[in-house]
Amino acid sequence: MAVSAKKRITDKRHQSKLDKISIQPYKQDGAEIRAAAAAAGQSLQGYILQAIRERMARDQQQADGTATPPQDTSD
């Protein structure tokens, strides 16, 4: 099935908005990441992007001095 000219233009416009970042974990690490994403019911990309966003937010909180220190639960 041929792709229409309009579809090609739309796809190209969408692709131009995306960045491409490549990671190359060791095979065992990659398998664990894929399994964790599947267990969470997420795509691999969605799982990785969520983890990165959470880490960035945590790092930003620490930089701003608004991070909450860990609670001591060893009563």
PDB file of C-alpha atoms in Angstrom, residues 7-57:
ATOM      1  CA  LYS A   7       0.937  11.433   5.056  1.00  0.00           C
ATOM      2  CA  ARG A   8       4.641  11.664   4.186  1.00  0.00           C
ATOM      3  CA  ILE A   9       4.603  15.427   4.823  1.00  0.00           C
ATOM      4  CA  THR A  10       2.777  14.989   8.124  1.00  0.00           C
ATOM      5  CA  ASP A  11       5.162  12.228   9.224  1.00  0.00           C
ATOM      6  CA  LYS A  12       8.195  14.308   8.280  1.00  0.00           C
ATOM      7  CA  ARG A  13       6.846  17.307  10.218  1.00  0.00           C
ATOM      8  CA  HIS A  14       6.252  15.117  13.275  1.00  0.00           C
ATOM      9  CA  GLN A  15       9.699  13.494  13.059  1.00  0.00           C
ATOM     10  CA  SER A  16      11.349  16.921  12.894  1.00  0.00           C
ATOM     11  CA  LYS A  17       9.963  17.663  16.387  1.00  0.00           C
ATOM     12  CA  LEU A  18      11.592  14.585  17.911  1.00  0.00           C
ATOM     13  CA  ASP A  19      15.069  14.111  19.300  1.00  0.00           C
ATOM     14  CA  LYS A  20      16.840  10.790  19.015  1.00  0.00           C
ATOM     15  CA  ILE A  21      18.793   9.549  22.011  1.00  0.00           C
ATOM     16  CA  SER A  22      20.395   6.146  21.933  1.00  0.00           C
ATOM     17  CA  ILE A  23      21.381   4.058  24.942  1.00  0.00           C
ATOM     18  CA  GLN A  24      23.261   0.787  24.868  1.00  0.00           C
ATOM     19  CA  PRO A  25      22.963  -1.109  28.138  1.00  0.00           C
ATOM     20  CA  TYR A  26      24.563  -4.480  28.641  1.00  0.00           C
ATOM     21  CA  LYS A  27      22.197  -7.260  27.522  1.00  0.00           C
ATOM     22  CA  GLN A  28      21.321  -8.295  31.078  1.00  0.00           C
ATOM     23  CA  ASP A  29      20.531  -4.701  32.061  1.00  0.00           C
ATOM     24  CA  GLY A  30      18.464  -4.253  28.892  1.00  0.00           C
ATOM     25  CA  ALA A  31      16.484  -7.408  29.639  1.00  0.00           C
ATOM     26  CA  GLU A  32      15.799  -6.193  33.183  1.00  0.00           C
ATOM     27  CA  ILE A  33      14.655  -2.781  31.936  1.00  0.00           C
ATOM     28  CA  ARG A  34      12.356  -4.377  29.348  1.00  0.00           C
ATOM     29  CA  ALA A  35      10.904  -6.728  31.973  1.00  0.00           C
ATOM     30  CA  ALA A  36      10.317  -3.842  34.388  1.00  0.00           C
ATOM     31  CA  ALA A  37       8.564  -1.830  31.665  1.00  0.00           C
ATOM     32  CA  ALA A  38       6.361  -4.803  30.786  1.00  0.00           C
ATOM     33  CA  ALA A  39       5.538  -5.416  34.459  1.00  0.00           C
ATOM     34  CA  ALA A  40       4.543  -1.753  34.776  1.00  0.00           C
ATOM     35  CA  GLY A  41       2.334  -2.083  31.702  1.00  0.00           C
ATOM     36  CA  GLN A  42       4.321   0.560  29.829  1.00  0.00           C
ATOM     37  CA  SER A  43       6.194   0.724  26.580  1.00  0.00           C
ATOM     38  CA  LEU A  44       9.958   0.650  26.916  1.00  0.00           C
ATOM     39  CA  GLN A  45      10.211   4.274  25.761  1.00  0.00           C
ATOM     40  CA  GLY A  46       7.446   5.397  28.119  1.00  0.00           C
ATOM     41  CA  TYR A  47       9.052   3.611  31.059  1.00  0.00           C
ATOM     42  CA  ILE A  48      12.482   5.105  30.400  1.00  0.00           C
ATOM     43  CA  LEU A  49      11.125   8.619  29.826  1.00  0.00           C
ATOM     44  CA  GLN A  50       9.078   8.454  33.047  1.00  0.00           C
ATOM     45  CA  ALA A  51      12.154   7.344  35.004  1.00  0.00           C
ATOM     46  CA  ILE A  52      14.198  10.173  33.520  1.00  0.00           C
ATOM     47  CA  ARG A  53      11.523  12.779  34.271  1.00  0.00           C
ATOM     48  CA  GLU A  54      11.239  11.569  37.877  1.00  0.00           C
ATOM     49  CA  ARG A  55      15.023  11.725  38.298  1.00  0.00           C
ATOM     50  CA  MET A  56      15.188  15.196  36.786  1.00  0.00           C
ATOM     51  CA  ALA A  57      12.425  16.425  39.119  1.00  0.00           C
TER      52      ALA A  57
END
